[in-house]
Coordinates of C-alpha atoms in Angstrom, one line a residue:
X1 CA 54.8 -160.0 -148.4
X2 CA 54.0 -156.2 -148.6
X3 CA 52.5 -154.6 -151.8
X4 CA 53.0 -150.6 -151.5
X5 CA 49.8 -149.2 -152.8
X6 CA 49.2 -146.1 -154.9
X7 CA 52.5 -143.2 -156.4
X8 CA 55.2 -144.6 -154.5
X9 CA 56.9 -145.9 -158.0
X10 CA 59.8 -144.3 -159.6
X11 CA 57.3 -142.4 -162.0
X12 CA 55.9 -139.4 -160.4
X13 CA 52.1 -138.3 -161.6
X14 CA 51.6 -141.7 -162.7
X15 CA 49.4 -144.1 -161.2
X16 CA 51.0 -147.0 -161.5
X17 CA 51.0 -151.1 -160.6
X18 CA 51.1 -151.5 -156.5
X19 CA 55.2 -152.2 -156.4
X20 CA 55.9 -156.1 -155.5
X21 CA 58.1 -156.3 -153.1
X22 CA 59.7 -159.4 -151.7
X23 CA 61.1 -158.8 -148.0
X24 CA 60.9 -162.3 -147.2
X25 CA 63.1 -164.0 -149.9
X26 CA 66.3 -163.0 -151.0
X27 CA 68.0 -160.9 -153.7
X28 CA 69.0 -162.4 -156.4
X29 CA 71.7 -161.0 -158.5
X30 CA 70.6 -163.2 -161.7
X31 CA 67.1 -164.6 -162.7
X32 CA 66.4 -167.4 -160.9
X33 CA 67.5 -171.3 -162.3
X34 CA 64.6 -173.1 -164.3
X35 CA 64.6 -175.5 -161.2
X36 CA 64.2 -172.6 -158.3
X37 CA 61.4 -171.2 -160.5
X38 CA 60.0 -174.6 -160.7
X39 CA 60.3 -174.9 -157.0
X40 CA 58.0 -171.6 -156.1
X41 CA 55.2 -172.9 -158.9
X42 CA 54.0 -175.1 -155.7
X43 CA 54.7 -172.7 -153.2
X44 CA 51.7 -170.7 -152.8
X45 CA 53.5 -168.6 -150.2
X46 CA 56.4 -167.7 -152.6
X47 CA 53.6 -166.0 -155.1
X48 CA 52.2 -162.7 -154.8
X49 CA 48.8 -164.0 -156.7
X50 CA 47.0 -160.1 -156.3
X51 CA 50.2 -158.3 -157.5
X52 CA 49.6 -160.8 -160.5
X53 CA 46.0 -159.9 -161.1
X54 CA 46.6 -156.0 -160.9
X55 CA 49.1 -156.9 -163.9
X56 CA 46.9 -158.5 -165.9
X57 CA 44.5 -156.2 -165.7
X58 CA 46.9 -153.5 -166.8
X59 CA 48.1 -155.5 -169.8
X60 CA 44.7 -154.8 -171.0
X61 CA 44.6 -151.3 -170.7
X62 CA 47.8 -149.6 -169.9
X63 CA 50.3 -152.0 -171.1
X64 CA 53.1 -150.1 -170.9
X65 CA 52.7 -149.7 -167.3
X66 CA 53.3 -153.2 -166.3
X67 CA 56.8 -152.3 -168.1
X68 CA 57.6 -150.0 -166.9
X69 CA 58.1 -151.9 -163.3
X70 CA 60.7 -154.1 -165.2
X71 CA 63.4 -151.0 -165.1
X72 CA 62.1 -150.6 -161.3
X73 CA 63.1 -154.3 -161.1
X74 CA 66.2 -154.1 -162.7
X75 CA 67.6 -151.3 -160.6
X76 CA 66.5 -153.0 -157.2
X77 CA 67.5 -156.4 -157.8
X78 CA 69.6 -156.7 -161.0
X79 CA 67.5 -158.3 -163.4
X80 CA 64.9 -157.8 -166.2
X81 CA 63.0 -160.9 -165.0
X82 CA 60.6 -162.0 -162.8
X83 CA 61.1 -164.2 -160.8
X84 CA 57.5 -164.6 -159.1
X85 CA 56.1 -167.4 -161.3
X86 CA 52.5 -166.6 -160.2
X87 CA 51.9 -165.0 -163.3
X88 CA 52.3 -168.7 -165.2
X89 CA 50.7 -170.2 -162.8
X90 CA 47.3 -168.2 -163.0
X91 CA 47.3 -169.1 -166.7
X92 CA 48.0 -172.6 -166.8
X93 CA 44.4 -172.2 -164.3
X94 CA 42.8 -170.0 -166.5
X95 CA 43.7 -172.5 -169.4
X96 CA 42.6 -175.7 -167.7
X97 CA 38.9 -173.6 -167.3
X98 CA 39.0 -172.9 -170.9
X99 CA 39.7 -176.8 -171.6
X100 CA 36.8 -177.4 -169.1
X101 CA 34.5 -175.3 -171.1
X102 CA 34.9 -175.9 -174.3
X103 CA 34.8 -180.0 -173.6
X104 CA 31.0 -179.1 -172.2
X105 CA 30.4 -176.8 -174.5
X106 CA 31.3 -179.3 -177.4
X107 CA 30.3 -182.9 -175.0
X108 CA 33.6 -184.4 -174.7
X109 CA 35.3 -186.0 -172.3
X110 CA 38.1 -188.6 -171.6
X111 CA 41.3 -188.7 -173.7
X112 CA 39.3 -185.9 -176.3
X113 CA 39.6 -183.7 -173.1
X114 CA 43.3 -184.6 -172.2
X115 CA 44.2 -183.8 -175.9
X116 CA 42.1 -180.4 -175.3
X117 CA 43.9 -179.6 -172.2
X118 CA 47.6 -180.6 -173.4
X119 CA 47.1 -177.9 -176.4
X120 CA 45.8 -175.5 -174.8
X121 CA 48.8 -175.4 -171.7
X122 CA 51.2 -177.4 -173.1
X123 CA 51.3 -176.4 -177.0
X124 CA 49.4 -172.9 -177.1
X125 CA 50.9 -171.8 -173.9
X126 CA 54.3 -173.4 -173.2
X127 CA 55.4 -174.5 -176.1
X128 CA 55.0 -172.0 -178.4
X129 CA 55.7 -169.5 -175.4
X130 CA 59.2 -171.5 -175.2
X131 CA 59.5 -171.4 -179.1
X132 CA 58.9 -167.6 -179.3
X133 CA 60.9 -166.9 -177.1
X134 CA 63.9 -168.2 -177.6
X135 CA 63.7 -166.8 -181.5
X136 CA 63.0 -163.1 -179.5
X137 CA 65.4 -163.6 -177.4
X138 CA 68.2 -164.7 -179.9
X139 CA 67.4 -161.7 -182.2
X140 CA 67.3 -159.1 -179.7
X141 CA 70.8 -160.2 -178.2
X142 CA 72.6 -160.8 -182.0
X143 CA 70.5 -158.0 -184.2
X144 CA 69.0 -155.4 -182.1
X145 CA 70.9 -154.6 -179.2
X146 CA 72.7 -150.9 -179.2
X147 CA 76.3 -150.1 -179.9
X148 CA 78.0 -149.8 -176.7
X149 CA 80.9 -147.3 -176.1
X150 CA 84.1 -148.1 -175.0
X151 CA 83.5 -148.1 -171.7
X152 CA 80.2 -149.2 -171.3
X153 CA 78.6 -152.4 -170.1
X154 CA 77.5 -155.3 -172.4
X155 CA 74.2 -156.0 -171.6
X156 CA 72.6 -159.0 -172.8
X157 CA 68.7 -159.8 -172.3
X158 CA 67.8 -162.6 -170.1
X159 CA 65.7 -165.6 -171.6
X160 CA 63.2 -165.6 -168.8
X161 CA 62.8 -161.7 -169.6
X162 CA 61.8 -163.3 -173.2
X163 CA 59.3 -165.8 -172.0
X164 CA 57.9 -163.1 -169.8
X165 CA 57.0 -160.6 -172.7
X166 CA 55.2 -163.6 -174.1
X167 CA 53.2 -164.8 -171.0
X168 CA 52.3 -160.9 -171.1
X169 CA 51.6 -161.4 -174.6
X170 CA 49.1 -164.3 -174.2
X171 CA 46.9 -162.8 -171.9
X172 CA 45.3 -160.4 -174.1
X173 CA 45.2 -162.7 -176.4
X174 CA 43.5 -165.6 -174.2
X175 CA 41.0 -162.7 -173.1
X176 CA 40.1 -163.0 -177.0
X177 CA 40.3 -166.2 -178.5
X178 CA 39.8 -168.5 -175.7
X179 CA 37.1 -166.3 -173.4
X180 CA 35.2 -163.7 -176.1
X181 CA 35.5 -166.3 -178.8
X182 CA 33.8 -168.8 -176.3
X183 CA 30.5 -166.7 -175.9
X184 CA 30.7 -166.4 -180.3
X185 CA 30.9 -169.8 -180.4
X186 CA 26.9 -170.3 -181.4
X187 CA 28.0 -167.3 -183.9
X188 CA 31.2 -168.3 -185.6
X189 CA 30.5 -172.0 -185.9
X190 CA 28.3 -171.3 -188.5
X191 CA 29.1 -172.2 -192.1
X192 CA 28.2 -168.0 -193.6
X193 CA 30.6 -165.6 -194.9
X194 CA 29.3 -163.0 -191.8
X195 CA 30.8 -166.1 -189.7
X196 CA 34.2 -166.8 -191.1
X197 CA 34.6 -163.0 -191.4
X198 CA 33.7 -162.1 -187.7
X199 CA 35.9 -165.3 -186.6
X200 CA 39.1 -164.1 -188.9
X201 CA 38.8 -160.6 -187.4
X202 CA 38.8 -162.1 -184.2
X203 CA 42.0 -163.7 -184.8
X204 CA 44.0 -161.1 -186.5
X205 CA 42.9 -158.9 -183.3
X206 CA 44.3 -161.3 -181.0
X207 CA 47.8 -161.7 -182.9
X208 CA 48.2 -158.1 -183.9
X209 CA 47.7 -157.3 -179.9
X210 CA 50.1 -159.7 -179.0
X211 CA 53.0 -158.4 -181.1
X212 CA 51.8 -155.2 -180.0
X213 CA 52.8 -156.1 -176.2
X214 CA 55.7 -157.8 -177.7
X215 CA 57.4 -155.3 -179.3
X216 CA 56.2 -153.2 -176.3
X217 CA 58.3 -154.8 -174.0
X218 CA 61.6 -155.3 -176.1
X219 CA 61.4 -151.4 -176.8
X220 CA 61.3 -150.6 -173.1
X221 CA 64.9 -152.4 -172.5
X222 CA 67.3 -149.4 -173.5
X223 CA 70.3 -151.3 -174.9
X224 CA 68.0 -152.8 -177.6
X225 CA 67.3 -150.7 -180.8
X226 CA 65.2 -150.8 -184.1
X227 CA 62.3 -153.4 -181.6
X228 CA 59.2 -152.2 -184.2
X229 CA 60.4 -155.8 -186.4
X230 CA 58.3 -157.5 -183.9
X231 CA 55.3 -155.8 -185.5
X232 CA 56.1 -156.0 -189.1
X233 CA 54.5 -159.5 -188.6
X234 CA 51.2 -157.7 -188.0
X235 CA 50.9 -156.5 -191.8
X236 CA 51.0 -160.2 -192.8
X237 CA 48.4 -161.2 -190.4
X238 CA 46.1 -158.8 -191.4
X239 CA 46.8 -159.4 -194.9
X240 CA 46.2 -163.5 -193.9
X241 CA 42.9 -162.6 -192.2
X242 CA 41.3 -160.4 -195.4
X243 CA 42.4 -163.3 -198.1
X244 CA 41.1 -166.3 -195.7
X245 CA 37.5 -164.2 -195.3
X246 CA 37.6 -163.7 -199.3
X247 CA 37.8 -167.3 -199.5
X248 CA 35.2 -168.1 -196.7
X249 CA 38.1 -169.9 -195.3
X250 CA 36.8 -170.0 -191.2
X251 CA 39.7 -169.8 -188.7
X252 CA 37.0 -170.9 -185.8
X253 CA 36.0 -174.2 -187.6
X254 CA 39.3 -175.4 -188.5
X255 CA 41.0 -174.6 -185.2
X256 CA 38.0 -176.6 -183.1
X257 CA 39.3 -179.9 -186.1
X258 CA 42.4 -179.2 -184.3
X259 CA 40.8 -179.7 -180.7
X260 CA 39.1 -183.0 -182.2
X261 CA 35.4 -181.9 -181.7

């Protein structure tokens, strides 16, 4: 596998993601099934793990740079979606190190540690990831998608597009409430107004950014229109995160009654 370093994207004057290109497999005209994506999660050789990495770290900072490869995708091999699935594979690791830490950090083991480790991959993660996305994706295909002209094509977004905007979603928001709210832990535990304020704040950061990269990436697809409804959910949060603090109501303490510790 080759990774083209430096300007040589479609963008000129911007420095940009190194391009992913996959020489060794081929072309797909459509994303890939659920069971051929399944396939490369255990083929390390099918996963470009540093092209992966460079993402991530762009998702923090430059967001819409790692969308702008999508419409470089699309116009080399037909499709909005990956179909690398390193990118869910590096989280499902990150996330099984997050459910290793916090069970030392708290002293639990056992089945207290499989319950951890199934919410944090298979409920935070997946399924929500699989909820969201299939709400996204049915509203941007039946409310949001462009008039075409007469003559023009139908375009419909892809569900694995969908589940892709929220695995680029999550990691900002892992980065925050699963890494930085670690290391607060001996801060936000604590039964003060300073406490439930600093943890709220935390939280509405994490889901504000999220819908930030959410609606980043529907807007970034040009047959959809009107994409800045995925942040009207932001106002609420905020709104949710100010009353909670008022009441001393701690996001921290009950989501670690949800974990069992």
């Amino acid at each position: 596998r080759k990774v083209a370093e430096g300007n040589s994207s479609p963008w000129p004057g911007e420095a940009m993601l190194p391009i992913h290109v996959e020489s060794e497999r081929p072309t797909f005209s459509h994303s890939p099934s659920v069971s051929e994506y399944l396939r490369r999660m255990i083929q390390y050789a099918q996963m470009d793990i540093d092209y992966t990495f460079a993402q991530m770290f762009y998702l923090c900072i430059a967001p819409r740079k790692v969308y702008q490869l999508t419409s470089y995708r699309k116009q080399t091999k037909n499709q909005w979606a990956r179909d690398d699935p390193a990118f869910v594979v590096v989280m499902i690791f990150f996330l099984t190190i997050a459910a290793i830490s916090y069970s030392m950090a708290f002293q639990v083991g056992g089945a207290a540690f499989i319950h951890m480790m199934f919410l944090f991959v298979g409920v935070h993660f997946l399924l929500m990831g699989v909820l969201i996305a299939s709400v996204s994706w049915f509203i941007a295909n039946n409310y949001l998608r462009a008039a075409q002209s007469f003559h023009g094509v139908d375009q419909r977004m892809e569900w694995m597009h969908a589940f892709d905007i929220h695995c680029n979603s999550f990691f900002p928001l892992f980065l925050v409430l699963y890494v930085l709210h670690y290391f607060l832990l001996p801060v936000v535990v604590q039964p003060t107004l300073a406490a439930a304020v600093i943890s709220n704040i935390l939280y509405a950061a994490a889901f504000c950014y999220y819908l930030y990269i959410m609606s980043l990436g529907y807007s970034m697809l040009p047959f959809l229109e009107r994409t800045e409804v995925f942040l009207y959910p932001s106002g609420g949060v905020v709104l949710a995160a100010v009353i909670l603090s008022m009441l001393r109501v701690n996001l921290t303490l009950h989501s670690l009654q949800s974990l069992g510790v």
